[in-house]
Amino acid sequence: MQSETIHFYATNPQHMGEIAQPSISYHEHNRVCGDDIEVFLVVEGTTVQQWSFTGQASMITIACSGLFGDIIQGVDFDTLFSWNQETIIRDTGITVSPRRKRAQVLALLATRNAIHEYLSDGKRDDFSDVLTDPI
């Protein structure tokens, strides 16, 4: 079932493509597996109104990023910064092997870092900030 879900969303990606006039865009790279994504956000105040992504990435990253796009719309920054891998598992229903955890949360990490850049708060998250059981 998991592999069917991942295959479906990887071959029919949701929220893939650039937003014409994003408030911010941010590129994130997973050096462990080579996945690259760029996220595009439209924000109003402290709320994500629109979200999309592009990139060259694995099926898991593409599928999880597309599903992440469904759950991020309308979320405020404070809530977003409380999210981690367990949020992704709960809200997308996708679990992955320990080797693929970074692929599962790459969109979340990129989005959190986009918000840090947008806020100019001098912070930058890494995988240890979003994984519940870092490798």
CSV table of C-alpha atoms in Angstrom, one decimal:
chain,number,residue,atom,x,y,z
A,1,MET,CA,0.0,0.0,0.0
A,2,GLN,CA,2.8,2.5,0.9
A,3,SER,CA,4.6,1.9,-2.4
A,4,GLU,CA,1.4,2.3,-4.4
A,5,THR,CA,0.7,5.6,-2.6
A,6,ILE,CA,4.2,6.9,-3.1
A,7,HIS,CA,4.2,5.8,-6.8
A,8,PHE,CA,0.8,7.5,-7.4
A,9,TYR,CA,1.8,10.9,-5.9
A,10,ALA,CA,5.3,10.7,-7.4
A,11,THR,CA,3.9,10.2,-10.9
A,12,ASN,CA,1.0,12.7,-10.3
A,13,PRO,CA,2.7,15.3,-8.2
A,14,GLN,CA,0.5,17.9,-6.5
A,15,HIS,CA,1.7,21.5,-6.0
A,16,MET,CA,4.6,21.0,-8.4
A,17,GLY,CA,5.6,24.2,-10.3
A,18,GLU,CA,6.6,27.7,-9.6
A,19,ILE,CA,4.3,30.3,-8.1
A,20,ALA,CA,4.4,33.4,-10.4
A,21,GLN,CA,5.1,36.0,-7.7
A,22,PRO,CA,6.1,34.2,-4.5
A,23,SER,CA,6.8,36.1,-1.3
A,24,ILE,CA,9.9,33.9,-1.0
A,25,SER,CA,11.6,30.9,-2.6
A,26,TYR,CA,14.2,28.7,-1.1
A,27,HIS,CA,16.4,25.9,-2.4
A,28,GLU,CA,17.2,22.9,-0.2
A,29,HIS,CA,19.6,20.0,-1.0
A,30,ASN,CA,19.7,16.6,0.7
A,31,ARG,CA,23.4,15.7,0.2
A,32,VAL,CA,22.8,12.2,1.5
A,33,CYS,CA,20.7,11.2,-1.5
A,34,GLY,CA,21.2,14.1,-3.9
A,35,ASP,CA,17.6,15.3,-3.8
A,36,ASP,CA,17.2,19.0,-4.7
A,37,ILE,CA,14.0,21.0,-4.3
A,38,GLU,CA,13.0,24.6,-4.3
A,39,VAL,CA,9.9,25.8,-2.5
A,40,PHE,CA,7.8,28.8,-3.4
A,41,LEU,CA,5.6,30.5,-0.8
A,42,VAL,CA,3.0,33.3,-0.8
A,43,VAL,CA,2.6,34.5,2.7
A,44,GLU,CA,0.2,37.0,4.3
A,45,GLY,CA,1.2,38.2,7.7
A,46,THR,CA,2.5,35.0,9.3
A,47,THR,CA,0.4,32.6,7.4
A,48,VAL,CA,1.3,30.5,4.3
A,49,GLN,CA,-1.4,31.1,1.7
A,50,GLN,CA,0.1,29.3,-1.2
A,51,TRP,CA,2.9,26.7,-1.5
A,52,SER,CA,4.6,24.9,-4.4
A,53,PHE,CA,7.8,23.2,-5.2
A,54,THR,CA,10.1,22.2,-8.1
A,55,GLY,CA,13.1,20.0,-8.2
A,56,GLN,CA,15.0,16.9,-9.1
A,57,ALA,CA,14.3,14.4,-6.4
A,58,SER,CA,13.4,10.8,-5.6
A,59,MET,CA,9.9,9.4,-5.8
A,60,ILE,CA,9.6,9.7,-2.0
A,61,THR,CA,10.6,13.3,-1.9
A,62,ILE,CA,8.2,14.2,-4.8
A,63,ALA,CA,5.3,12.3,-3.3
A,64,CYS,CA,5.8,13.6,0.3
A,65,SER,CA,6.4,17.2,-1.0
A,66,GLY,CA,3.2,17.1,-3.0
A,67,LEU,CA,1.2,15.8,0.0
A,68,PHE,CA,2.9,18.4,2.2
A,69,GLY,CA,1.5,21.1,-0.1
A,70,ASP,CA,-2.0,19.9,0.8
A,71,ILE,CA,-1.4,20.4,4.6
A,72,ILE,CA,0.7,23.6,4.6
A,73,GLN,CA,-1.9,25.9,3.0
A,74,GLY,CA,-3.3,28.3,5.7
A,75,VAL,CA,-0.8,27.3,8.4
A,76,ASP,CA,0.8,30.0,10.5
A,77,PHE,CA,4.6,30.2,11.1
A,78,ASP,CA,4.4,29.1,14.8
A,79,THR,CA,2.5,26.0,13.9
A,80,LEU,CA,4.9,25.2,11.1
A,81,PHE,CA,7.9,25.5,13.4
A,82,SER,CA,6.4,22.9,15.7
A,83,TRP,CA,6.0,20.4,12.9
A,84,ASN,CA,8.4,17.5,12.5
A,85,GLN,CA,8.6,14.0,10.9
A,86,GLU,CA,5.7,12.7,13.0
A,87,THR,CA,3.5,15.5,11.6
A,88,ILE,CA,4.3,14.4,8.1
A,89,ILE,CA,3.6,10.8,8.9
A,90,ARG,CA,0.3,11.6,10.6
A,91,ASP,CA,-1.0,14.0,7.9
A,92,THR,CA,0.2,12.2,4.8
A,93,GLY,CA,-0.1,8.6,6.0
A,94,ILE,CA,3.3,7.7,4.5
A,95,THR,CA,6.0,6.0,6.5
A,96,VAL,CA,9.4,5.2,5.1
A,97,SER,CA,12.5,3.2,6.0
A,98,PRO,CA,15.1,4.9,8.2
A,99,ARG,CA,17.3,5.4,5.1
A,100,ARG,CA,14.6,7.5,3.4
A,101,LYS,CA,13.6,9.7,6.4
A,102,ARG,CA,15.4,12.8,5.0
A,103,ALA,CA,13.5,12.4,1.7
A,104,GLN,CA,10.2,12.3,3.6
A,105,VAL,CA,10.9,15.7,5.4
A,106,LEU,CA,12.8,17.7,2.8
A,107,ALA,CA,9.8,19.9,1.9
A,108,LEU,CA,9.2,20.6,5.6
A,109,LEU,CA,12.9,21.5,6.1
A,110,ALA,CA,13.0,23.7,3.0
A,111,THR,CA,9.8,25.5,4.0
A,112,ARG,CA,11.0,26.2,7.6
A,113,ASN,CA,14.2,27.6,6.2
A,114,ALA,CA,12.3,29.7,3.7
A,115,ILE,CA,10.4,31.2,6.6
A,116,HIS,CA,13.6,31.8,8.6
A,117,GLU,CA,14.9,33.7,5.5
A,118,TYR,CA,11.6,35.6,5.1
A,119,LEU,CA,11.8,36.6,8.8
A,120,SER,CA,15.5,37.5,8.6
A,121,ASP,CA,15.8,35.8,12.0
A,122,GLY,CA,19.3,34.5,11.4
A,123,LYS,CA,18.3,30.9,11.9
A,124,ARG,CA,18.7,27.9,9.7
A,125,ASP,CA,17.2,24.5,10.5
A,126,ASP,CA,18.8,21.2,9.6
A,127,PHE,CA,17.6,17.6,9.5
A,128,SER,CA,18.0,17.2,13.3
A,129,ASP,CA,15.3,19.9,13.7
A,130,VAL,CA,12.7,18.0,11.8
A,131,LEU,CA,13.5,14.3,12.2
A,132,THR,CA,12.1,12.7,15.3
A,133,ASP,CA,14.8,10.0,15.3
A,134,PRO,CA,17.8,11.5,13.4
A,135,ILE,CA,20.1,9.1,11.6
